[in-house]
Tab-separated table of C-alpha atoms in Angstrom:
chain	number	residue	atom	x	y	z
A	2	MET	CA	26.538	1.808	33.898
A	3	ALA	CA	23.066	3.304	34.011
A	4	LYS	CA	20.575	1.504	36.276
A	5	LYS	CA	17.370	2.663	34.606
A	6	VAL	CA	16.521	4.153	31.238
A	7	ASN	CA	13.532	6.013	29.829
A	8	VAL	CA	13.135	5.442	26.083
A	9	ILE	CA	11.102	8.198	24.442
A	10	THR	CA	9.697	7.598	20.963
A	11	MET	CA	8.976	10.342	18.453
A	12	GLY	CA	7.228	9.816	15.135
A	13	CYS	CA	5.711	6.717	13.600
A	14	SER	CA	4.914	3.138	14.571
A	15	LYS	CA	8.025	1.957	12.716
A	16	ASN	CA	10.091	3.991	15.180
A	17	LEU	CA	8.092	2.469	18.008
A	18	VAL	CA	9.146	-1.028	16.954
A	19	ASP	CA	12.787	0.101	17.028
A	20	SER	CA	12.295	1.494	20.537
A	21	GLU	CA	10.765	-1.793	21.654
A	22	ARG	CA	13.873	-3.599	20.411
A	23	VAL	CA	16.126	-1.254	22.354
A	24	ILE	CA	14.052	-1.698	25.515
A	25	LYS	CA	14.360	-5.461	25.195
A	26	MET	CA	18.134	-5.241	24.747
A	27	LEU	CA	18.445	-2.957	27.777
A	28	GLY	CA	16.390	-5.372	29.851
A	29	ASN	CA	18.548	-8.275	28.726
A	30	ALA	CA	21.567	-6.281	29.906
A	31	GLY	CA	20.067	-5.927	33.381
A	32	LEU	CA	18.739	-2.382	33.164
A	33	GLU	CA	15.273	-1.197	34.162
A	34	ALA	CA	13.904	0.236	30.914
A	35	VAL	CA	10.603	2.095	30.625
A	36	HIS	CA	8.855	3.790	27.719
A	37	ASP	CA	7.721	7.423	27.627
A	38	ALA	CA	7.628	7.717	31.431
A	39	ASP	CA	6.101	11.005	32.620
A	40	ASP	CA	7.906	11.476	35.924
A	41	PHE	CA	11.193	9.786	35.136
A	42	SER	CA	14.248	10.794	37.171
A	43	GLY	CA	17.625	9.545	38.246
A	44	GLY	CA	18.634	7.632	35.150
A	45	ALA	CA	19.398	7.883	31.445
A	46	VAL	CA	17.074	9.114	28.699
A	47	VAL	CA	17.145	7.747	25.145
A	48	ILE	CA	15.205	9.759	22.573
A	49	ASN	CA	14.292	7.917	19.373
A	50	THR	CA	13.800	10.785	16.952
A	51	CYS	CA	11.793	11.433	13.785
A	52	GLY	CA	13.273	13.265	10.799
A	53	PHE	CA	10.458	13.010	8.247
A	54	ILE	CA	9.106	16.566	7.928
A	55	GLY	CA	9.764	19.962	9.473
A	56	ASP	CA	7.205	19.742	12.280
A	57	ALA	CA	8.419	16.279	13.290
A	58	LYS	CA	12.045	17.409	13.289
A	59	GLU	CA	11.189	20.422	15.429
A	60	GLU	CA	9.295	18.216	17.882
A	61	SER	CA	12.290	15.885	18.155
A	62	VAL	CA	14.735	18.746	18.701
A	63	ASN	CA	12.490	20.201	21.396
A	64	ALA	CA	12.372	16.826	23.159
A	65	ILE	CA	16.189	16.657	23.074
A	66	LEU	CA	16.503	20.178	24.494
A	67	GLU	CA	14.002	19.421	27.268
A	68	ALA	CA	15.929	16.287	28.206
A	69	CYS	CA	19.192	18.223	28.234
A	70	GLN	CA	17.616	20.829	30.512
A	71	ALA	CA	16.487	18.038	32.839
A	72	LYS	CA	20.087	16.829	32.863
A	73	ALA	CA	21.340	20.329	33.683
A	74	ASP	CA	18.797	20.500	36.508
A	75	GLY	CA	20.040	17.204	37.917
A	76	VAL	CA	16.763	15.368	37.235
A	77	VAL	CA	18.304	12.846	34.860
A	78	ASP	CA	21.877	11.597	34.610
A	79	SER	CA	22.501	11.413	30.871
A	80	VAL	CA	20.852	11.910	27.464
A	81	TYR	CA	21.321	9.790	24.356
A	82	VAL	CA	19.757	10.316	20.935
A	83	MET	CA	19.043	7.810	18.171
A	84	GLY	CA	16.687	7.406	15.229
A	85	CYS	CA	15.890	9.139	11.973
A	86	LEU	CA	16.820	12.715	12.873
A	87	SER	CA	20.235	11.775	14.194
A	88	GLU	CA	20.794	9.374	11.289
A	89	ARG	CA	20.226	12.229	8.878
A	90	TYR	CA	22.150	14.930	10.766
A	91	ARG	CA	24.652	12.946	12.816
A	92	THR	CA	27.586	15.052	11.603
A	93	VAL	CA	25.835	18.323	12.499
A	94	LEU	CA	23.800	17.807	15.659
A	95	PRO	CA	26.667	16.939	18.062
A	96	ASP	CA	28.160	20.391	17.545
A	97	GLU	CA	24.800	22.136	17.899
A	98	ILE	CA	23.695	20.278	21.056
A	99	PRO	CA	26.912	19.247	22.827
A	100	GLU	CA	25.035	18.467	26.052
A	101	VAL	CA	23.927	15.125	24.582
A	102	ASP	CA	26.067	12.253	25.876
A	103	GLY	CA	25.850	10.104	22.750
A	104	TRP	CA	24.472	10.273	19.218
A	105	PHE	CA	23.399	7.194	17.260
A	106	GLY	CA	21.585	6.556	14.017
A	107	LYS	CA	18.584	4.506	13.037
A	108	PHE	CA	20.152	1.066	12.936
A	109	ASP	CA	22.920	0.924	15.535
A	110	TRP	CA	20.723	-0.142	18.463
A	111	LYS	CA	23.473	-2.306	19.960
A	112	ASP	CA	25.759	0.712	20.171
A	113	VAL	CA	23.125	2.551	22.218
A	114	VAL	CA	23.000	-0.378	24.633
A	115	ALA	CA	26.794	-0.548	24.689
A	116	ALA	CA	26.996	3.119	25.668
A	117	LEU	CA	24.545	2.588	28.527
A	118	THR	CA	26.020	-0.650	29.846
A	119	SER	CA	29.723	-0.360	29.035
A	120	ARG	CA	29.370	-3.709	27.269
A	121	PRO	CA	30.789	-3.627	23.729
A	122	ALA	CA	28.212	-4.269	21.018
A	123	SER	CA	30.395	-7.106	19.757
A	124	VAL	CA	29.799	-9.172	22.917
A	125	GLN	CA	26.067	-8.595	23.211
A	126	ARG	CA	23.993	-11.689	22.682
A	127	ASP	CA	20.702	-11.391	20.822
A	128	ALA	CA	19.194	-14.823	20.195
A	129	ARG	CA	16.570	-13.269	17.934
A	130	GLU	CA	17.278	-9.997	16.186
A	131	TRP	CA	13.586	-9.104	16.090
A	132	ASP	CA	12.845	-9.703	19.774
A	133	ARG	CA	11.319	-6.745	21.618
A	134	GLU	CA	9.407	-5.583	24.648
A	135	LEU	CA	5.927	-4.487	23.583
A	136	THR	CA	4.820	-0.994	24.586
A	137	THR	CA	1.359	-1.334	23.038
A	138	PRO	CA	-1.593	-2.912	24.860
A	139	SER	CA	-0.933	-6.639	25.136
A	140	HIS	CA	-3.564	-7.639	22.559
A	141	HIS	CA	-2.118	-5.755	19.594
A	142	ALA	CA	1.291	-5.107	18.089
A	143	TYR	CA	2.947	-3.496	15.093
A	144	LEU	CA	4.741	-5.946	12.816
A	145	LYS	CA	7.503	-4.355	10.744
A	146	ILE	CA	8.253	-6.567	7.747
A	147	ALA	CA	10.674	-4.344	5.823
A	148	GLU	CA	12.887	-1.306	6.138
A	149	GLY	CA	13.916	1.340	3.633
A	150	CYS	CA	12.419	2.613	0.377
A	151	ASN	CA	13.411	2.567	-3.295
A	152	ARG	CA	10.718	4.903	-4.651
A	153	MET	CA	12.553	8.249	-4.384
A	154	CYS	CA	9.437	10.445	-4.408
A	155	ALA	CA	10.496	14.036	-4.996
A	156	PHE	CA	9.269	15.376	-1.661
A	157	CYS	CA	10.417	12.562	0.615
A	158	ALA	CA	13.590	12.272	2.680
A	159	ILE	CA	12.907	8.733	3.906
A	160	PRO	CA	15.193	6.985	1.361
A	161	ILE	CA	17.973	9.372	2.391
A	162	ILE	CA	17.524	8.257	5.997
A	163	THR	CA	16.700	4.553	5.688
A	164	GLY	CA	18.518	3.530	2.508
A	165	ARG	CA	17.455	0.860	0.040
A	166	TYR	CA	14.511	-1.449	0.598
A	167	HIS	CA	15.203	-4.536	2.658
A	168	SER	CA	12.544	-7.224	3.244
A	169	ARG	CA	12.573	-9.535	6.220
A	170	PRO	CA	12.390	-13.231	5.256
A	171	ILE	CA	8.906	-14.739	5.515
A	172	ASP	CA	10.002	-17.470	7.935
A	173	GLU	CA	11.495	-14.925	10.322
A	174	VAL	CA	8.328	-12.815	10.278
A	175	LEU	CA	6.166	-15.870	10.915
A	176	GLU	CA	8.405	-16.906	13.809
A	177	GLU	CA	7.875	-13.488	15.369
A	178	VAL	CA	4.105	-13.696	14.849
A	179	ARG	CA	3.932	-17.089	16.572
A	180	GLU	CA	5.998	-15.811	19.484
A	181	LEU	CA	3.773	-12.741	19.879
A	182	VAL	CA	0.611	-14.842	19.704
A	183	GLY	CA	2.053	-16.889	22.526
A	184	ARG	CA	2.320	-13.664	24.540
A	185	GLY	CA	-1.336	-12.814	23.952
A	186	VAL	CA	-1.195	-10.642	20.828
A	187	LYS	CA	-4.303	-11.047	18.689
A	188	GLU	CA	-4.126	-8.088	16.323
A	189	PHE	CA	-1.205	-7.418	13.974
A	190	ASN	CA	-0.771	-4.104	12.189
A	191	VAL	CA	1.653	-4.931	9.381
A	192	ILE	CA	3.896	-1.966	8.597
A	193	ALA	CA	6.692	-0.936	6.225
A	194	GLN	CA	7.644	2.199	4.358
A	195	ASP	CA	6.279	0.443	1.251
A	196	LEU	CA	4.306	-2.796	1.596
A	197	SER	CA	3.894	-3.015	-2.178
A	198	ASN	CA	7.592	-3.761	-2.611
A	199	TYR	CA	7.727	-6.473	0.028
A	200	GLY	CA	9.680	-9.545	-1.060
A	201	ARG	CA	10.923	-8.230	-4.383
A	202	ASP	CA	14.454	-8.230	-2.995
A	203	LEU	CA	14.124	-11.796	-1.647
A	204	PRO	CA	15.128	-14.929	-3.574
A	205	ARG	CA	12.353	-16.023	-5.920
A	206	ASN	CA	12.051	-18.796	-8.467
A	207	PRO	CA	10.033	-18.504	-11.684
A	208	GLY	CA	6.400	-19.161	-10.896
A	209	ASP	CA	6.722	-18.364	-7.191
A	210	ARG	CA	3.831	-16.519	-5.620
A	211	ASN	CA	3.977	-12.889	-4.586
A	212	HIS	CA	5.781	-12.747	-1.239
A	213	LEU	CA	3.291	-10.423	0.451
A	214	ALA	CA	0.345	-12.589	-0.600
A	215	LEU	CA	2.150	-15.676	0.663
A	216	LEU	CA	3.053	-14.000	3.963
A	217	LEU	CA	-0.537	-12.894	4.558
A	218	GLU	CA	-1.856	-16.339	3.751
A	219	LYS	CA	0.552	-18.030	6.159
A	220	MET	CA	-0.045	-15.446	8.887
A	221	SER	CA	-3.798	-15.892	8.627
A	222	GLU	CA	-3.383	-19.637	9.220
A	223	ILE	CA	-1.673	-19.171	12.601
A	224	GLU	CA	-4.082	-20.032	15.391
A	225	GLY	CA	-4.732	-17.038	17.613
A	226	VAL	CA	-4.299	-14.371	14.919
A	227	GLU	CA	-7.608	-12.508	15.005
A	228	TRP	CA	-6.904	-9.433	12.880
A	229	ILE	CA	-4.244	-8.580	10.284
A	230	ARG	CA	-4.267	-4.992	9.039
A	231	LEU	CA	-2.119	-3.525	6.245
A	232	HIS	CA	-0.376	-0.165	6.390
A	233	TYR	CA	1.526	1.929	3.887
A	234	ALA	CA	1.062	0.288	0.505
A	235	TYR	CA	2.343	2.203	-2.497
A	236	PRO	CA	-0.028	2.705	-5.477
A	237	ALA	CA	2.466	2.066	-8.298
A	238	ASP	CA	3.274	-1.618	-8.953
A	239	PHE	CA	0.573	-2.626	-6.491
A	240	PRO	CA	0.646	-6.354	-5.585
A	241	TYR	CA	-2.824	-7.319	-6.773
A	242	GLU	CA	-2.124	-10.932	-5.753
A	243	ILE	CA	-2.943	-9.986	-2.167
A	244	LEU	CA	-6.558	-9.098	-2.961
A	245	PRO	CA	-7.961	-12.662	-3.251
A	246	VAL	CA	-6.236	-13.491	0.046
A	247	MET	CA	-7.738	-10.434	1.727
A	248	ALA	CA	-11.187	-11.235	0.373
A	249	SER	CA	-11.139	-14.895	1.403
A	250	ARG	CA	-9.590	-14.725	4.899
A	251	ASP	CA	-11.864	-13.585	7.705
A	252	ASN	CA	-8.981	-12.545	9.942
A	253	ILE	CA	-7.439	-10.227	7.353
A	254	CYS	CA	-9.123	-6.884	7.933
A	255	LYS	CA	-10.953	-5.330	5.019
A	256	TYR	CA	-8.685	-2.327	5.371
A	257	LEU	CA	-5.804	-0.865	3.393
A	258	ASP	CA	-3.654	2.162	4.125
A	259	ILE	CA	-2.334	3.459	0.794
A	260	ALA	CA	-0.914	6.970	0.449
A	261	LEU	CA	-2.010	8.501	-2.886
A	262	GLN	CA	-0.749	12.074	-2.282
A	263	HIS	CA	-2.556	13.685	-5.255
A	264	ILE	CA	-4.650	13.082	-8.378
A	265	ASP	CA	-3.584	15.837	-10.773
A	266	ASP	CA	-1.299	14.361	-13.435
A	267	GLY	CA	1.051	17.327	-13.464
A	268	VAL	CA	1.483	17.293	-9.704
A	269	LEU	CA	1.910	13.506	-9.649
A	270	ALA	CA	4.625	13.741	-12.312
A	271	ASN	CA	6.452	16.481	-10.408
A	272	MET	CA	6.165	14.410	-7.237
A	273	HIS	CA	7.799	11.519	-9.104
A	274	ARG	CA	5.039	9.144	-7.988
A	275	HIS	CA	5.306	6.679	-10.918
A	276	ILE	CA	1.509	6.676	-11.474
A	277	ASP	CA	-1.115	8.891	-13.134
A	278	SER	CA	-4.719	9.757	-12.342
A	279	LYS	CA	-6.238	7.118	-14.643
A	280	ALA	CA	-4.204	4.302	-13.084
A	281	THR	CA	-4.995	5.614	-9.597
A	282	VAL	CA	-8.746	5.513	-10.191
A	283	GLU	CA	-8.475	2.051	-11.763
A	284	LEU	CA	-6.543	0.854	-8.717
A	285	LEU	CA	-9.242	2.094	-6.344
A	286	GLU	CA	-11.988	0.552	-8.438
A	287	ARG	CA	-10.222	-2.803	-8.436
A	288	LEU	CA	-9.592	-2.724	-4.681
A	289	ARG	CA	-13.277	-2.162	-4.014
A	290	ARG	CA	-14.411	-4.691	-6.595
A	291	GLU	CA	-12.152	-7.540	-5.474
A	292	VAL	CA	-12.405	-6.917	-1.720
A	293	PRO	CA	-16.057	-5.992	-1.077
A	294	GLY	CA	-16.470	-3.744	1.938
A	295	ILE	CA	-12.826	-2.688	2.045
A	296	HIS	CA	-12.147	0.515	3.967
A	297	ILE	CA	-9.410	2.567	2.327
A	298	ARG	CA	-7.239	4.963	4.277
A	299	THR	CA	-5.145	7.441	2.323
A	300	THR	CA	-2.907	10.454	2.812
A	301	LEU	CA	-2.890	13.495	0.548
A	302	MET	CA	-0.518	16.429	0.156
A	303	VAL	CA	-1.499	19.984	-0.680
A	304	GLY	CA	0.713	22.870	-1.715
A	305	PHE	CA	3.365	20.933	-3.612
A	306	PRO	CA	5.332	23.321	-5.887
A	307	GLY	CA	3.364	23.981	-9.064
A	308	GLU	CA	-0.001	22.968	-7.601
A	309	THR	CA	-2.323	25.468	-9.271
A	310	GLU	CA	-5.775	26.282	-7.960
A	311	GLU	CA	-7.171	24.162	-10.791
A	312	ALA	CA	-5.002	21.208	-9.767
A	313	PHE	CA	-6.139	21.551	-6.180
A	314	GLU	CA	-9.786	21.713	-7.254
A	315	ARG	CA	-9.255	18.426	-9.092
A	316	LEU	CA	-7.980	16.982	-5.822
A	317	GLU	CA	-11.090	18.276	-4.027
A	318	GLU	CA	-13.342	16.657	-6.617
A	319	PHE	CA	-11.372	13.424	-6.352
A	320	VAL	CA	-11.990	13.310	-2.589
A	321	ARG	CA	-15.700	13.953	-3.103
A	322	GLU	CA	-15.934	11.199	-5.723
A	323	GLN	CA	-13.883	8.557	-3.924
A	324	ARG	CA	-15.385	9.069	-0.454
A	325	PHE	CA	-12.419	7.641	1.410
A	326	ASP	CA	-13.299	5.883	4.651
A	327	ARG	CA	-10.220	7.310	6.317
A	328	MET	CA	-8.117	10.230	5.095
A	329	GLY	CA	-5.365	12.441	6.377
A	330	ALA	CA	-3.647	15.366	4.664
A	331	PHE	CA	-0.692	17.631	5.200
A	332	ALA	CA	0.846	20.672	3.589
A	333	TYR	CA	4.073	20.373	1.619
A	334	CYS	CA	7.216	21.180	3.569
A	335	GLU	CA	10.460	21.432	1.625
A	336	GLU	CA	13.055	18.904	2.746
A	337	GLU	CA	16.682	19.603	1.976
A	338	ASP	CA	18.541	17.227	-0.344
A	339	THR	CA	15.321	15.918	-1.888
A	340	ARG	CA	14.571	16.103	-5.598
A	341	ALA	CA	11.825	18.675	-4.988
A	342	ALA	CA	14.219	20.933	-3.088
A	343	ARG	CA	16.701	20.733	-5.951
A	344	GLU	CA	14.301	21.166	-8.863
A	345	PHE	CA	11.427	23.320	-7.582
A	346	SER	CA	10.880	26.523	-5.702
A	347	ASP	CA	8.624	26.268	-2.665
A	348	ASP	CA	6.572	29.154	-4.043
A	349	ILE	CA	3.079	28.529	-2.666
A	350	PRO	CA	2.494	30.811	0.338
A	351	ASP	CA	1.906	29.162	3.690
A	352	ASP	CA	-1.525	30.755	4.060
A	353	VAL	CA	-2.591	29.273	0.722
A	354	LYS	CA	-1.330	25.844	1.788
A	355	GLN	CA	-3.220	26.095	5.069
A	356	ASN	CA	-6.392	27.216	3.313
A	357	ARG	CA	-6.223	24.248	0.952
A	358	LEU	CA	-5.538	21.891	3.834
A	359	ASP	CA	-8.539	23.237	5.736
A	360	ARG	CA	-10.778	22.972	2.682
A	361	ILE	CA	-9.925	19.376	1.879
A	362	MET	CA	-10.229	18.240	5.482
A	363	ALA	CA	-13.630	19.935	5.749
A	364	ILE	CA	-14.788	17.887	2.763
A	365	GLN	CA	-13.470	14.722	4.387
A	366	GLU	CA	-15.174	15.485	7.692
A	367	GLU	CA	-18.554	15.640	5.937
A	368	ILE	CA	-17.841	12.358	4.145
A	369	ALA	CA	-16.650	10.687	7.340
A	370	LEU	CA	-19.858	11.658	9.122
A	371	GLU	CA	-22.024	10.337	6.283
A	372	LEU	CA	-20.132	7.042	6.148
A	373	ASN	CA	-20.339	6.649	9.922
A	374	GLU	CA	-24.058	7.453	9.950
A	375	ALA	CA	-24.563	4.649	7.430
A	376	LYS	CA	-23.279	2.243	10.107
A	377	ILE	CA	-26.089	3.085	12.535
A	378	GLY	CA	-28.079	-0.076	13.094
A	379	GLN	CA	-25.248	-2.375	12.025
A	380	THR	CA	-23.694	-4.873	14.422
A	381	LEU	CA	-19.912	-4.799	14.248
A	382	ARG	CA	-17.181	-6.838	15.897
A	383	VAL	CA	-15.246	-4.604	18.282
A	384	VAL	CA	-12.058	-5.142	20.272
A	385	ILE	CA	-11.916	-3.318	23.605
A	386	ASP	CA	-8.790	-1.209	24.170
A	387	SER	CA	-9.618	0.802	27.296
A	388	GLU	CA	-12.397	2.317	29.349
A	389	ASN	CA	-13.436	5.594	30.931
A	390	ASP	CA	-16.151	6.508	33.422
A	391	GLU	CA	-18.978	6.196	30.893
A	392	TYR	CA	-17.777	3.955	28.072
A	393	TYR	CA	-15.596	1.095	27.039
A	394	VAL	CA	-13.413	2.285	24.136
A	395	GLY	CA	-12.813	-0.068	21.226
A	396	ARG	CA	-12.243	-0.394	17.515
A	397	THR	CA	-13.619	-2.320	14.548
A	398	GLN	CA	-11.546	-4.102	11.920
A	399	TYR	CA	-11.708	-0.838	9.968
A	400	ASP	CA	-9.895	1.148	12.659
A	401	SER	CA	-6.170	1.110	13.269
A	402	PRO	CA	-4.873	2.130	16.722
A	403	GLU	CA	-4.092	5.801	17.321
A	404	VAL	CA	-5.044	7.109	13.858
A	405	ASP	CA	-8.606	5.938	13.167
A	406	PRO	CA	-12.042	6.382	14.801
A	407	GLU	CA	-13.011	4.595	17.991
A	408	VAL	CA	-16.209	2.920	19.114
A	409	LEU	CA	-17.634	4.044	22.440
A	410	VAL	CA	-19.533	1.147	24.002
A	411	ARG	CA	-22.047	1.940	26.730
A	412	LYS	CA	-21.367	0.173	30.019
A	413	SER	CA	-24.374	-2.136	30.171
A	414	ALA	CA	-22.197	-5.201	30.802
A	415	THR	CA	-18.716	-5.967	32.077
A	416	LEU	CA	-16.254	-6.212	29.176
A	417	LYS	CA	-12.587	-7.197	29.187
A	418	LYS	CA	-9.750	-5.351	27.500
A	419	GLY	CA	-8.342	-7.213	24.536
A	420	MET	CA	-11.531	-9.214	23.971
A	421	PHE	CA	-13.859	-9.036	20.977
A	422	TYR	CA	-17.591	-8.318	21.232
A	423	ASN	CA	-20.561	-7.725	18.962
A	424	VAL	CA	-21.676	-4.112	19.241
A	425	LYS	CA	-24.761	-2.516	17.666
A	426	ILE	CA	-24.054	1.016	16.468
A	427	THR	CA	-26.599	3.541	17.756
A	428	ASP	CA	-25.008	6.947	17.149
A	429	ALA	CA	-22.365	8.376	14.828
A	430	TYR	CA	-20.040	11.358	14.708
A	431	PRO	CA	-17.375	12.238	12.117
A	432	PHE	CA	-14.598	10.427	13.930
A	433	GLU	CA	-16.259	8.056	16.383
A	434	LEU	CA	-19.165	5.683	16.740
A	435	VAL	CA	-21.335	4.921	19.766
A	436	GLY	CA	-22.886	1.536	20.380
A	437	GLU	CA	-24.300	-0.965	22.814
A	438	ILE	CA	-23.238	-4.512	23.523
A	439	VAL	CA	-25.265	-7.216	21.779
A	440	ASP	CA	-23.740	-10.173	23.582
A	441	THR	CA	-20.664	-10.923	25.658
A	442	LYS	CA	-19.747	-14.232	24.022
């Protein structure tokens, strides 16, 4: 039986939640479990891998190889692998990296614990399946409300890895929220592969409200919930019922993360996105009309097979017109066993993909600076996450942890981490704001 374990998380916040569950289970079994420890030695390593795109897979494989080298050097005792990469390639990887002591998929957390404790998964006791040990700062947490995806976009391997969409029951999610509030969590970043589909697989009577709208309404009524932020909505079949709830509840952030991928109709059709350019623009117009002040974060893809220069120029113009508050982009990477890999040739050269990626991100950087400069003089509510020698570092309701801009608050008063303050914005850069405290109440 291992005495201590270092759980290393690769990839997204959804993986992080899974790691937090494993850490909790290990602790319940009497092990000392830590997360992403830098100088870990003398115990077991569990790597929770990502298998989404080529770069992420390579990063996960490199982490496995480094851990195996540490084992060979006698620094660590054993190496176990779980998560998306091993779920997808669990029949291949054991032969390629035999130094790993155990391979597990994305959902068999109890088997990981069983391997480390010699306690069969069948006798493990988990009073609450969702219970976990938070690795984020104590004032915010990710809240995973569903797993899987039914969309089958041509480029995406996620449905291959995670399977069909599965929503968590509203009552269970609310129970978790209340428990986390009791532990000091104030900010909830609601995540799923596809928020738009939430609840459509749950029992529903004629006339029942949309499940996501109902969940948000009930969450917002829990005392102690300061911010609720939504990540990873899907544009097709968007649940418009959530918009009045977002607009009317002060603790639901005026923020939506919705991956649009492209705007050219031909590219969208080839991507199998179930939406066209006209419907996309109408969706954005409605979001902004019904939730005034909403900040929209999106993700775009360049270099998908068949993307002509004209199609890419339409995407550039779309970005200029829409002026997204937050935007990321990445170049297409062919994923085996996907529809795109079967039906299209990855025929756009890498240098062309990179050039398009650079061009579209340069446009976004200019827009981001202009939008941030428009905030100079405004007083915004900011939560403090950390501090350095010169500044406190925080975020507004429009900024999700890790991926969005930060607010640097000059140290004119003593502020506490996890607390909210009014900050007047005095300076702006493309991806951060600078401000001064207005009051400490």
